[in-house]
């Protein structure tokens, strides 16, 4: 057994030399809270992180140093809590401090224990609903020689945005989680449809135990694919946390265990995918900058204000983190990006398509509304598994200046015709009036001369 394990470690190390190191977009320092007696139990998982360029620091659950946060500054970029059965993880590792870590953009992997612990209350803070203590996930299908609490869970391609490649079935042993309506929750590994969680640990397949659990209602039986074995949560600032129902998922034993004859389990690949998503290697986006200008102007210099009905061009530049290269690359793969031009409520909502000639550039042209006020260009892109893109640019829209209006309006020709006809009629009337008065004077003069 030892020789086979050593051969696997050597093969993994040799394969890692042929791969490019994957790097996180937020840093490479990792604190692992694990019992020293169990550290060798997860050696394959730890070696995979080291080969990817992470610097691991191990700490016993009972130890007080190194501290996670000092003077409101995190000492590590990522934290892995791999001691689910420990009653105390230290004074600096509490549900409140873990929430603070997320607010400071530190990513966390949490393995949940079967028994009641402070980590259960932490999960509830993120909208996870856990079964009663001592209620592991159980399944009798497919028929196998392993305990009913050790389940092979098939992983369908594209079943979760956090999983980016094909993964063989994963051995799982632990507790499931039901999800609330929190939109920030991301299912990573769903429980099989035929599985259930029960207060009674059934290892013999007794139907009586299942019926007894079902009679207890919601507290006794949790069943179906609505349950999750592994769940992710992405905060609004981009920090990520993953809740794993059992630490055995990361163990060497399950990573080497076959799910079928000559078919190795997907635990090693799955563990690496969970860590890659949680540590912000995958699905990480950012907006590098935005531009806006008049459509008829070639200059990209932003105007201080726009006029009603101006044709405005808005552009946004998006990058995606490339973990293999360790740098940001322009990304044009978003097909559903939108722009809103708002003043309290959106006046204009339009698509923001990518520009073919320029990688990473998204641009659109629209006409400013016929209303003046203070408007905002807003880009708000939120998709499960991806970091959200948020940008807000304020710009005023003003009426035209006194010399900015057109001299003649085609719709006003009836008024123009009325004014011109009135003026012409007035001139003709005045001319006729004056001409008639001149005739009267000349006729009076003629009559006076004859009288003399």
Short mmCIF file of C-alpha atoms in Angstrom, two decimals:
data_model
loop_
_atom_site.label_atom_id
_atom_site.label_comp_id
_atom_site.label_asym_id
_atom_site.label_seq_id
_atom_site.Cartn_x
_atom_site.Cartn_y
_atom_site.Cartn_z
CA UNK A 1 0.00 0.00 0.00
CA UNK A 2 2.84 2.35 0.88
CA UNK A 3 4.64 1.55 -2.37
CA UNK A 4 1.53 2.25 -4.45
CA UNK A 5 0.96 5.55 -2.67
CA UNK A 6 4.58 6.58 -3.16
CA UNK A 7 4.36 5.69 -6.85
CA UNK A 8 1.25 7.89 -7.17
CA UNK A 9 3.02 10.79 -5.50
CA UNK A 10 6.00 10.44 -7.84
CA UNK A 11 3.73 10.29 -10.88
CA UNK A 12 1.84 13.37 -9.74
CA UNK A 13 5.09 15.27 -9.18
CA UNK A 14 6.39 14.29 -12.60
CA UNK A 15 3.18 15.37 -14.28
CA UNK A 16 3.26 18.68 -12.49
CA UNK A 17 6.62 19.48 -14.07
CA UNK A 18 4.97 19.40 -17.47
CA UNK A 19 2.19 21.77 -16.42
CA UNK A 20 2.26 25.51 -16.09
CA UNK A 21 1.75 26.79 -12.59
CA UNK A 22 -1.71 28.19 -11.95
CA UNK A 23 -1.77 31.42 -10.01
CA UNK A 24 -4.48 33.18 -8.09
CA UNK A 25 -5.50 36.72 -8.94
CA UNK A 26 -5.39 37.70 -5.26
CA UNK A 27 -2.18 36.09 -3.96
CA UNK A 28 -0.47 32.76 -3.24
CA UNK A 29 -0.22 32.57 0.57
CA UNK A 30 -2.47 29.92 2.15
CA UNK A 31 -3.10 29.11 5.82
CA UNK A 32 -4.18 25.50 6.37
CA UNK A 33 -5.79 24.72 9.72
CA UNK A 34 -5.42 20.95 10.09
CA UNK A 35 -4.63 18.45 12.81
CA UNK A 36 -0.92 17.51 12.48
CA UNK A 37 -1.88 13.85 12.88
CA UNK A 38 -4.12 14.09 9.80
CA UNK A 39 -1.86 16.24 7.64
CA UNK A 40 -0.47 13.27 5.69
CA UNK A 41 -4.04 12.19 5.02
CA UNK A 42 -4.44 15.04 2.52
CA UNK A 43 -0.93 15.02 1.04
CA UNK A 44 -2.08 14.74 -2.59
CA UNK A 45 -4.29 17.81 -2.20
CA UNK A 46 -1.54 19.81 -0.51
CA UNK A 47 1.08 18.74 -3.05
CA UNK A 48 -1.22 19.84 -5.87
CA UNK A 49 -1.54 23.30 -4.34
CA UNK A 50 2.23 23.54 -3.87
CA UNK A 51 2.86 22.50 -7.47
CA UNK A 52 0.49 25.26 -8.55
CA UNK A 53 2.67 27.85 -6.85
CA UNK A 54 0.88 28.29 -3.52
CA UNK A 55 2.84 28.77 -0.32
CA UNK A 56 1.21 26.69 2.41
CA UNK A 57 1.46 27.47 6.11
CA UNK A 58 0.13 24.76 8.44
CA UNK A 59 -1.39 25.44 11.82
CA UNK A 60 -2.85 23.16 14.44
CA UNK A 61 -6.47 23.86 15.49
CA UNK A 62 -5.30 24.38 19.06
CA UNK A 63 -2.47 26.76 18.11
CA UNK A 64 -2.86 30.52 18.36
CA UNK A 65 -0.24 31.50 15.79
CA UNK A 66 0.16 32.45 13.07
CA UNK A 67 -2.88 34.65 13.46
CA UNK A 68 -5.29 35.05 10.60
CA UNK A 69 -5.92 38.79 11.03
CA UNK A 70 -3.64 41.32 12.71
CA UNK A 71 -4.70 44.97 13.09
CA UNK A 72 -7.61 44.42 10.69
CA UNK A 73 -5.19 43.26 8.00
CA UNK A 74 -5.28 39.62 6.82
CA UNK A 75 -1.96 37.79 6.98
CA UNK A 76 -2.93 35.28 4.29
CA UNK A 77 -4.65 35.47 0.93
CA UNK A 78 -6.53 32.19 1.42
CA UNK A 79 -7.58 30.03 4.38
CA UNK A 80 -8.45 26.32 4.42
CA UNK A 81 -10.27 24.97 7.49
CA UNK A 82 -9.58 21.24 7.25
CA UNK A 83 -10.25 20.27 10.87
CA UNK A 84 -14.04 19.80 10.97
CA UNK A 85 -14.10 17.69 14.12
CA UNK A 86 -12.06 20.15 16.19
CA UNK A 87 -14.14 21.76 18.92
CA UNK A 88 -12.11 24.96 18.88
CA UNK A 89 -10.22 26.47 15.93
CA UNK A 90 -8.58 29.25 17.91
CA UNK A 91 -9.69 32.60 19.26
CA UNK A 92 -9.00 34.32 15.92
CA UNK A 93 -11.03 31.83 13.86
CA UNK A 94 -14.69 32.39 14.61
CA UNK A 95 -17.76 32.85 12.42
CA UNK A 96 -17.37 36.61 12.84
CA UNK A 97 -13.69 36.59 11.85
CA UNK A 98 -14.41 34.45 8.78
CA UNK A 99 -17.02 36.97 7.65
CA UNK A 100 -14.44 39.69 8.23
CA UNK A 101 -11.95 37.76 6.10
CA UNK A 102 -14.39 37.82 3.20
CA UNK A 103 -14.89 41.56 3.61
CA UNK A 104 -11.09 41.89 3.34
CA UNK A 105 -11.10 39.85 0.09
CA UNK A 106 -9.63 36.70 1.64
CA UNK A 107 -10.96 33.41 0.25
CA UNK A 108 -11.93 30.52 2.52
CA UNK A 109 -12.59 26.77 2.17
CA UNK A 110 -14.67 25.36 5.04
CA UNK A 111 -15.20 21.64 5.67
CA UNK A 112 -18.34 21.06 7.72
CA UNK A 113 -18.48 18.52 10.55
CA UNK A 114 -21.27 16.02 11.09
CA UNK A 115 -21.62 17.07 14.73
CA UNK A 116 -22.83 20.46 15.94
CA UNK A 117 -20.12 23.14 15.87
CA UNK A 118 -19.73 26.92 15.37
CA UNK A 119 -19.24 26.21 11.66
CA UNK A 120 -22.92 25.26 11.47
CA UNK A 121 -23.93 28.74 12.56
CA UNK A 122 -21.44 30.17 10.05
CA UNK A 123 -23.13 28.24 7.24
CA UNK A 124 -26.51 29.59 8.32
CA UNK A 125 -25.18 33.14 7.97
CA UNK A 126 -24.60 32.47 4.26
CA UNK A 127 -28.04 31.02 3.62
CA UNK A 128 -27.19 27.32 3.94
CA UNK A 129 -29.70 25.11 5.72
CA UNK A 130 -28.02 22.11 7.34
CA UNK A 131 -29.73 18.93 8.53
CA UNK A 132 -29.80 18.08 12.24
CA UNK A 133 -26.45 17.02 13.73
CA UNK A 134 -25.53 13.44 12.99
CA UNK A 135 -27.43 13.32 9.69
CA UNK A 136 -25.00 12.28 6.96
CA UNK A 137 -25.91 11.91 3.31
CA UNK A 138 -26.95 8.33 2.55
CA UNK A 139 -27.62 6.44 -0.66
CA UNK A 140 -28.02 2.75 -1.54
CA UNK A 141 -27.57 3.26 -5.28
CA UNK A 142 -25.65 2.07 -7.12
CA UNK A 143 -25.21 -1.22 -5.33
CA UNK A 144 -21.68 -1.40 -3.91
CA UNK A 145 -19.63 -2.90 -1.12
CA UNK A 146 -18.96 0.44 0.62
CA UNK A 147 -21.00 1.91 3.50
CA UNK A 148 -24.18 3.70 2.52
CA UNK A 149 -22.70 6.97 3.80
CA UNK A 150 -19.84 6.79 1.25
CA UNK A 151 -21.49 7.81 -2.02
CA UNK A 152 -20.11 8.03 -5.57
CA UNK A 153 -21.63 11.23 -6.98
CA UNK A 154 -21.52 11.63 -10.77
CA UNK A 155 -20.46 15.06 -11.99
CA UNK A 156 -22.22 16.15 -15.17
CA UNK A 157 -20.37 18.47 -17.51
CA UNK A 158 -21.44 22.11 -17.12
CA UNK A 159 -23.47 21.20 -14.03
CA UNK A 160 -21.76 24.06 -12.19
CA UNK A 161 -19.96 27.13 -13.52
CA UNK A 162 -17.20 26.52 -10.97
CA UNK A 163 -16.22 23.23 -12.67
CA UNK A 164 -14.42 23.94 -15.92
CA UNK A 165 -13.49 20.41 -17.13
CA UNK A 166 -14.78 16.85 -17.24
CA UNK A 167 -14.53 15.09 -13.87
CA UNK A 168 -15.12 11.42 -13.06
CA UNK A 169 -17.58 10.52 -10.26
CA UNK A 170 -16.55 11.84 -6.85
CA UNK A 171 -16.61 9.85 -3.62
CA UNK A 172 -18.39 11.85 -0.92
CA UNK A 173 -18.91 11.29 2.78
CA UNK A 174 -20.45 14.02 4.89
CA UNK A 175 -23.52 16.17 5.38
CA UNK A 176 -25.57 17.88 2.65
CA UNK A 177 -26.83 21.44 2.52
CA UNK A 178 -30.13 22.87 1.34
CA UNK A 179 -29.94 26.32 -0.24
CA UNK A 180 -31.98 29.38 0.59
CA UNK A 181 -33.01 31.95 -2.02
CA UNK A 182 -29.76 33.90 -1.61
CA UNK A 183 -28.66 34.71 -5.20
CA UNK A 184 -24.99 34.70 -4.18
CA UNK A 185 -25.01 30.94 -3.51
CA UNK A 186 -23.49 28.73 -6.22
CA UNK A 187 -24.15 24.96 -6.33
CA UNK A 188 -20.89 23.13 -7.05
CA UNK A 189 -21.74 19.46 -6.39
CA UNK A 190 -25.35 18.34 -6.11
CA UNK A 191 -26.45 15.28 -4.19
CA UNK A 192 -27.84 12.34 -6.22
CA UNK A 193 -31.60 12.24 -6.69
CA UNK A 194 -31.88 8.95 -4.79
CA UNK A 195 -29.84 10.11 -1.77
CA UNK A 196 -31.16 11.41 1.52
CA UNK A 197 -29.95 12.66 4.89
CA UNK A 198 -31.30 11.01 7.99
CA UNK A 199 -30.78 11.32 11.70
CA UNK A 200 -30.41 7.56 11.80
CA UNK A 201 -27.22 6.32 10.21
CA UNK A 202 -28.38 3.39 8.12
CA UNK A 203 -25.63 1.06 6.96
CA UNK A 204 -27.62 -2.12 6.41
CA UNK A 205 -30.28 -0.79 4.09
CA UNK A 206 -33.10 -1.21 6.59
CA UNK A 207 -36.42 -0.02 5.19
CA UNK A 208 -37.78 0.47 8.72
CA UNK A 209 -35.17 3.12 9.46
CA UNK A 210 -36.05 4.96 6.27
CA UNK A 211 -39.77 4.89 7.08
CA UNK A 212 -39.04 6.11 10.61
CA UNK A 213 -37.07 9.04 9.22
CA UNK A 214 -39.79 9.89 6.73
CA UNK A 215 -42.42 9.98 9.48
CA UNK A 216 -40.45 12.71 11.24
CA UNK A 217 -41.00 15.03 8.30
CA UNK A 218 -38.55 17.79 7.46
CA UNK A 219 -36.44 17.22 10.57
CA UNK A 220 -35.98 13.53 9.90
CA UNK A 221 -35.54 13.16 6.17
CA UNK A 222 -33.79 15.38 3.62
CA UNK A 223 -33.77 13.91 0.14
CA UNK A 224 -33.24 14.55 -3.53
CA UNK A 225 -31.00 16.53 -5.83
CA UNK A 226 -32.20 19.76 -4.20
CA UNK A 227 -29.47 19.07 -1.65
CA UNK A 228 -25.86 20.05 -2.25
CA UNK A 229 -22.72 18.27 -1.19
CA UNK A 230 -20.48 21.27 -1.95
CA UNK A 231 -21.70 24.86 -2.18
CA UNK A 232 -19.93 28.09 -3.07
CA UNK A 233 -20.69 31.66 -2.08
CA UNK A 234 -19.34 34.78 -3.77
CA UNK A 235 -19.49 38.06 -1.86
CA UNK A 236 -20.26 41.35 -3.58
CA UNK A 237 -16.59 42.36 -3.37
CA UNK A 238 -15.53 39.22 -5.25
CA UNK A 239 -14.27 37.18 -2.27
CA UNK A 240 -15.29 33.53 -2.32
CA UNK A 241 -16.02 30.83 0.24
CA UNK A 242 -16.73 27.14 -0.36
CA UNK A 243 -18.62 24.91 2.07
CA UNK A 244 -17.68 21.24 1.69
CA UNK A 245 -19.93 18.72 3.42
CA UNK A 246 -17.03 16.50 4.47
CA UNK A 247 -13.25 16.71 4.63
CA UNK A 248 -12.92 13.19 3.22
CA UNK A 249 -13.42 14.62 -0.27
CA UNK A 250 -9.84 15.92 -0.12
CA UNK A 251 -8.32 12.73 1.32
CA UNK A 252 -5.71 10.61 -0.45
CA UNK A 253 -7.74 7.47 0.17
CA UNK A 254 -10.75 8.66 -1.83
CA UNK A 255 -8.52 10.27 -4.48
CA UNK A 256 -6.97 6.85 -5.18
CA UNK A 257 -10.17 4.85 -4.79
CA UNK A 258 -11.79 3.52 -7.96
CA UNK A 259 -15.41 4.27 -8.81
CA UNK A 260 -15.47 1.45 -11.37
CA UNK A 261 -12.98 -1.20 -12.44
CA UNK A 262 -9.89 0.61 -13.75
CA UNK A 263 -11.65 3.98 -13.40
CA UNK A 264 -10.05 6.28 -10.88
CA UNK A 265 -12.28 8.63 -8.93
CA UNK A 266 -12.46 12.31 -9.76
CA UNK A 267 -11.73 13.46 -6.21
CA UNK A 268 -8.25 14.80 -7.02
CA UNK A 269 -9.48 16.81 -10.02
CA UNK A 270 -12.59 17.93 -8.16
CA UNK A 271 -10.59 19.11 -5.14
CA UNK A 272 -8.29 21.11 -7.39
CA UNK A 273 -11.26 22.64 -9.24
CA UNK A 274 -12.91 23.68 -5.97
CA UNK A 275 -9.66 25.29 -4.80
CA UNK A 276 -9.13 26.99 -8.17
CA UNK A 277 -12.56 28.60 -8.11
CA UNK A 278 -12.42 29.54 -4.43
CA UNK A 279 -8.94 31.03 -4.73
CA UNK A 280 -10.06 33.17 -7.69
CA UNK A 281 -8.08 31.44 -10.41
CA UNK A 282 -11.11 30.82 -12.63
CA UNK A 283 -14.00 32.99 -13.79
CA UNK A 284 -12.43 36.25 -12.60
CA UNK A 285 -13.28 39.41 -14.55
CA UNK A 286 -12.64 43.12 -14.14
CA UNK A 287 -13.40 46.36 -15.98
CA UNK A 288 -10.16 48.12 -16.92
CA UNK A 289 -11.83 51.35 -17.99
CA UNK A 290 -14.76 53.02 -19.74
CA UNK A 291 -15.02 55.71 -22.43
CA UNK A 292 -17.85 57.88 -23.73
CA UNK A 293 -17.96 60.60 -26.40
CA UNK A 294 -20.13 62.02 -29.17
CA UNK A 295 -20.66 59.74 -32.14
CA UNK A 296 -19.50 62.31 -34.73
CA UNK A 297 -16.27 63.04 -32.88
CA UNK A 298 -13.18 60.90 -33.47
CA UNK A 299 -11.69 61.92 -30.13
CA UNK A 300 -12.20 59.51 -27.23
CA UNK A 301 -11.96 62.31 -24.67
CA UNK A 302 -15.03 62.19 -22.45
CA UNK A 303 -17.32 65.20 -22.64
CA UNK A 304 -18.25 66.97 -19.46
CA UNK A 305 -21.90 67.09 -20.49
CA UNK A 306 -24.21 66.08 -23.28
CA UNK A 307 -27.19 67.74 -24.93
CA UNK A 308 -30.65 66.27 -25.43
CA UNK A 309 -30.83 63.86 -28.38
CA UNK A 310 -27.05 63.68 -28.81
CA UNK A 311 -25.72 60.45 -30.32
CA UNK A 312 -23.41 59.06 -27.64
CA UNK A 313 -20.83 56.26 -27.93
CA UNK A 314 -20.03 54.27 -24.76
CA UNK A 315 -17.22 51.70 -24.53
CA UNK A 316 -16.02 49.39 -21.75
CA UNK A 317 -12.79 47.38 -21.61
CA UNK A 318 -13.01 43.97 -19.88
CA UNK A 319 -10.17 41.65 -18.85
CA UNK A 320 -10.13 38.08 -17.58
CA UNK A 321 -7.54 36.58 -15.27
CA UNK A 322 -5.34 33.97 -16.95
CA UNK A 323 -4.15 31.66 -14.18
CA UNK A 324 -1.59 29.89 -16.38
CA UNK A 325 0.06 33.09 -17.54
CA UNK A 326 -0.45 34.85 -14.24
CA UNK A 327 -1.75 38.06 -15.81
CA UNK A 328 -4.88 39.83 -17.03
CA UNK A 329 -5.85 39.29 -20.67
CA UNK A 330 -8.47 41.16 -22.74
CA UNK A 331 -11.65 39.12 -22.84
CA UNK A 332 -14.36 39.34 -25.50
CA UNK A 333 -16.36 36.25 -24.55
CA UNK A 334 -19.31 38.02 -22.88
CA UNK A 335 -22.37 37.89 -25.12
CA UNK A 336 -24.97 39.31 -22.73
CA UNK A 337 -23.31 42.45 -21.36
CA UNK A 338 -25.70 45.43 -21.07
CA UNK A 339 -25.52 49.18 -20.53
CA UNK A 340 -28.06 51.27 -18.66
CA UNK A 341 -28.39 55.05 -18.97
CA UNK A 342 -30.27 55.93 -15.82
CA UNK A 343 -31.64 58.84 -13.84
CA UNK A 344 -33.16 57.09 -10.81
CA UNK A 345 -34.77 54.67 -13.28
CA UNK A 346 -33.24 53.40 -16.53
CA UNK A 347 -34.17 55.60 -19.46
CA UNK A 348 -32.18 53.44 -21.87
CA UNK A 349 -31.16 49.79 -21.56
CA UNK A 350 -29.21 48.44 -24.49
CA UNK A 351 -26.85 45.60 -25.36
CA UNK A 352 -23.12 46.19 -25.07
CA UNK A 353 -21.65 43.85 -27.71
CA UNK A 354 -17.93 43.12 -28.17
CA UNK A 355 -15.99 44.93 -30.87
CA UNK A 356 -14.42 42.47 -33.28
CA UNK A 357 -11.35 44.51 -34.13
CA UNK A 358 -10.38 45.24 -30.51
CA UNK A 359 -10.10 42.36 -27.98
CA UNK A 360 -11.74 43.14 -24.67
CA UNK A 361 -13.64 46.17 -25.96
CA UNK A 362 -17.44 46.40 -25.76
CA UNK A 363 -19.16 49.38 -27.36
CA UNK A 364 -22.59 50.71 -28.30
CA UNK A 365 -24.14 53.91 -29.67
CA UNK A 366 -27.43 55.38 -28.49
CA UNK A 367 -29.32 58.67 -28.53
CA UNK A 368 -29.51 60.61 -25.28
CA UNK A 369 -33.11 61.03 -24.04
CA UNK A 370 -35.01 64.26 -24.65
CA UNK A 371 -34.85 65.16 -20.99
CA UNK A 372 -32.26 67.06 -19.02
CA UNK A 373 -30.84 65.97 -15.66
CA UNK A 374 -27.96 64.04 -14.08
CA UNK A 375 -27.59 60.61 -15.68
CA UNK A 376 -25.31 57.62 -15.11
CA UNK A 377 -23.69 55.09 -17.41
CA UNK A 378 -24.13 51.83 -15.46
CA UNK A 379 -22.64 48.42 -16.24
CA UNK A 380 -23.87 45.77 -13.78
CA UNK A 381 -23.00 42.23 -14.87
CA UNK A 382 -23.76 39.40 -12.42
CA UNK A 383 -23.65 35.73 -13.33
CA UNK A 384 -23.32 32.72 -11.03
CA UNK A 385 -19.73 31.66 -10.60
CA UNK A 386 -18.25 34.76 -12.25
CA UNK A 387 -16.99 37.83 -10.49
CA UNK A 388 -19.46 40.66 -10.97
CA UNK A 389 -18.64 43.66 -13.16
CA UNK A 390 -19.83 46.99 -11.82
CA UNK A 391 -19.14 50.45 -13.23
CA UNK A 392 -20.93 53.77 -12.74
CA UNK A 393 -20.07 57.02 -14.53
CA UNK A 394 -22.04 60.23 -13.88
CA UNK A 395 -22.67 62.75 -16.66
CA UNK A 396 -25.22 65.63 -16.97
CA UNK A 397 -27.59 66.00 -19.92
CA UNK A 398 -28.60 69.64 -20.57
CA UNK A 399 -30.99 71.39 -22.99
CA UNK A 400 -29.48 73.06 -26.09
CA UNK A 401 -28.01 76.56 -25.73
CA UNK A 402 -29.88 79.56 -27.10
CA UNK A 403 -27.79 79.34 -30.25
CA UNK A 404 -27.98 75.61 -30.41
CA UNK A 405 -31.51 75.33 -31.71
CA UNK A 406 -32.12 75.10 -35.50
CA UNK A 407 -33.10 78.33 -37.22
CA UNK A 408 -36.06 76.80 -39.03
CA UNK A 409 -38.23 73.85 -38.09
CA UNK A 410 -40.06 71.91 -40.80
CA UNK A 411 -42.94 71.25 -38.41
CA UNK A 412 -43.44 75.01 -37.92
CA UNK A 413 -44.09 75.92 -41.58
CA UNK A 414 -47.83 76.55 -40.97
CA UNK A 415 -46.85 79.16 -38.38
CA UNK A 416 -44.21 80.60 -40.69
CA UNK A 417 -46.78 80.84 -43.53
CA UNK A 418 -49.31 82.53 -41.25
CA UNK A 419 -46.77 85.09 -40.09
CA UNK A 420 -45.53 85.82 -43.63
CA UNK A 421 -49.04 86.09 -45.05
CA UNK A 422 -50.06 88.46 -42.23
CA UNK A 423 -47.01 90.62 -42.87
CA UNK A 424 -47.60 90.71 -46.62
CA UNK A 425 -51.27 91.52 -46.14
CA UNK A 426 -50.34 94.32 -43.73
CA UNK A 427 -47.90 95.79 -46.26
CA UNK A 428 -50.44 95.59 -49.07
CA UNK A 429 -53.13 97.17 -46.91
CA UNK A 430 -50.77 99.95 -45.81
CA UNK A 431 -49.74 100.61 -49.41
CA UNK A 432 -53.34 100.72 -50.58
CA UNK A 433 -54.28 102.99 -47.69
CA UNK A 434 -51.47 105.41 -48.31
CA UNK A 435 -52.09 105.40 -52.06
CA UNK A 436 -55.78 106.17 -51.55
CA UNK A 437 -54.97 109.09 -49.23
CA UNK A 438 -52.58 110.56 -51.83
CA UNK A 439 -55.31 110.44 -54.48
CA UNK A 440 -57.75 112.24 -52.22
CA UNK A 441 -55.28 115.09 -51.68
CA UNK A 442 -54.55 115.47 -55.39
CA UNK A 443 -58.27 115.53 -56.26
CA UNK A 444 -58.93 118.20 -53.61
CA UNK A 445 -56.15 120.37 -55.03
CA UNK A 446 -57.59 120.00 -58.55
CA UNK A 447 -61.08 121.05 -57.43
CA UNK A 448 -59.70 124.13 -55.62
CA UNK A 449 -57.86 125.40 -58.67
CA UNK A 450 -61.00 125.16 -60.84
CA UNK A 451 -63.01 127.10 -58.29
CA UNK A 452 -60.55 129.97 -58.40
#
